[in-house]
Amino acid sequence: MNQNKVLFKGRQNGIVVVLDPDSEFDILKVVLQEKLEEAKDFFGASTTHISFDGRKLTEDEENELLEIITENSDINISFFSPIESISAKTSQKEKKEEKGEKEEKEEKKEKNPFQYETGVLDESSIDANKEIYKQSMGDTLVSATEGNAQYHFGSLRSGQSIEYRGSVVVIGDVNPGAEVIAEGHIIVLGALRGLVHAGCLGMSDAFVAALRLEPIQLRISSVYTYIPEEKQSKELEPSIAYVEEGKIFINPLIE
Amino acid sequence: MGEVIVITSGKGGVGKTTTTANLGSALAALGKKVVLLDADIGLRNLDVVMGLENRIVYDLVDVVEGNCRLAQAMIRDKRYDNMHLLPAAQTRDKTAVTPEQMKELTDTLKEEHDYILVDCPAGIEQGFKNAIAGADRAIVVSTPEVSAVRDADRIIGLLEASEIKNIELVLNRIRPKMVEQGDMLNLEDVSETLAIDVLGVVPDDESIVIATNRGEPAINMSNSKAGQAFMNMARRIAGEDIPLMELNEAGFFDKILNFFRGN
């Protein structure tokens, strides 16, 4: 349970430390320390920019956390920036949305397990999501906001499936007949030819990225689609799919 | 010590039995000691294809249940002294034998023979599990059709999970003209998805229909391209390095060129 209270997100310009808004501050301090110890080898003696996200902090609290970071790792903080308040707000909203959609989904599952409808996003959150998307799509790929990521080395053959309560990275192909179902994002470093469902519990800003995006069916949250034959290209074109205003958009990853 | 090779596919009707019969006969023609084992209990075909159905007294289930000795159930082939057939039972079903019993059986056969070819039934249930139980390596047969490739992929996944490491592909019933016209998958399309080594490619050939109905392997028929392909595959299994057959019909101009080149 402690795992999700403190998360490190990598951005092009540094590290964002995402803090659970509902936890006790003292618990967060302990978890931060644990996580830093775990990730010591990963961070090494890097010089980086740090910012906090997900929770409103007082100046004293910020300083305490910064001190914990410097004391428990070899990270050299080059620049510190205060909370990104947009994300702090939306993380509360997302949580409410997710709870609501989860209940809806369970109801729907009981009545008609295979019916997927075009989801309708809450009006006010659309703008906030757009902001985050423009910001992250512009710099770097958005890192998982739900839990951890599972890495699968090798291809998935027909009949094999991965289900994970987090994001999934497949380093290989996903063959037709194979499935990846994730609460978070799905990245395939290979050809995606099977079925994927990202944001399966309602996270509608989940994305699916692949070196070759040719899924039998692509689902993000409660929206699904496939790529019609005319739009399929034989060339290797890394692409990303995401949902905006209830529709799935697919863009090339490299302009 | 012999090798147990299971010939499987997932999809039915793609050529497992034909491959078992012809590959086995080709290996026997090369002088190897071969046993063909029909693991398709209840829907046995290997005996018919080999022309040995009239000679069946005991079968695989009799051996496993102890009704007879192994040697009593083995039928010597009509053409090759060094090849035997162990037929399946027709009036029983796949639950009559367990994977452990199959492994014990193939382990015994390994001691006296060079190659044991196990003809696997279609599907992924008990019959499949029985057939792969004692296998050292696998040959996956597929046709260049989307449904067959999908099933082959599933089968390869199951084989890999059973720790069978040596898995090779036989692409059967390929029609070069259709491939050229873009109406049929080619070898590259199929091996890209399946990602295993290719043992051989067999062209669609009428001689197979004739051979099957006669109860004779096609390798003995002259001008059978499919028979030739199986012969090449047997040679590859036996260790020779043979390039894949050129399947495109040489055009008139190419034939002339080949004549002048002395081919």
PDB file of N, CA and C in Angstrom, chain A residues 11 58 101 140 185 251:
ATOM      1  N   ARG A  11      11.115  13.534 -15.955  1.00  0.00           N
ATOM      2  CA  ARG A  11      10.784  14.466 -17.028  1.00  0.00           C
ATOM      3  C   ARG A  11      12.089  14.801 -17.709  1.00  0.00           C
ATOM      4  N   THR A  58       3.656  23.061   2.576  1.00  0.00           N
ATOM      5  CA  THR A  58       4.125  24.333   3.139  1.00  0.00           C
ATOM      6  C   THR A  58       5.615  24.426   2.879  1.00  0.00           C
ATOM      7  N   GLU A 101     -16.226   6.002 -12.273  1.00  0.00           N
ATOM      8  CA  GLU A 101     -16.232   5.143 -13.469  1.00  0.00           C
ATOM      9  C   GLU A 101     -16.077   3.685 -13.100  1.00  0.00           C
ATOM     10  N   THR A 140       8.180  15.336 -23.301  1.00  0.00           N
ATOM     11  CA  THR A 140       8.601  13.938 -23.182  1.00  0.00           C
ATOM     12  C   THR A 140       7.369  13.091 -22.959  1.00  0.00           C
ATOM     13  N   HIS A 185      -0.728   2.917 -18.656  1.00  0.00           N
ATOM     14  CA  HIS A 185      -0.385   3.041 -20.072  1.00  0.00           C
ATOM     15  C   HIS A 185       0.187   1.736 -20.597  1.00  0.00           C
ATOM     16  N   ASN A 251      -1.356   9.705 -33.223  1.00  0.00           N
ATOM     17  CA  ASN A 251      -0.360  10.603 -33.813  1.00  0.00           C
ATOM     18  C   ASN A 251       0.958   9.877 -33.982  1.00  0.00           C
TER      19      ASN A 251
END
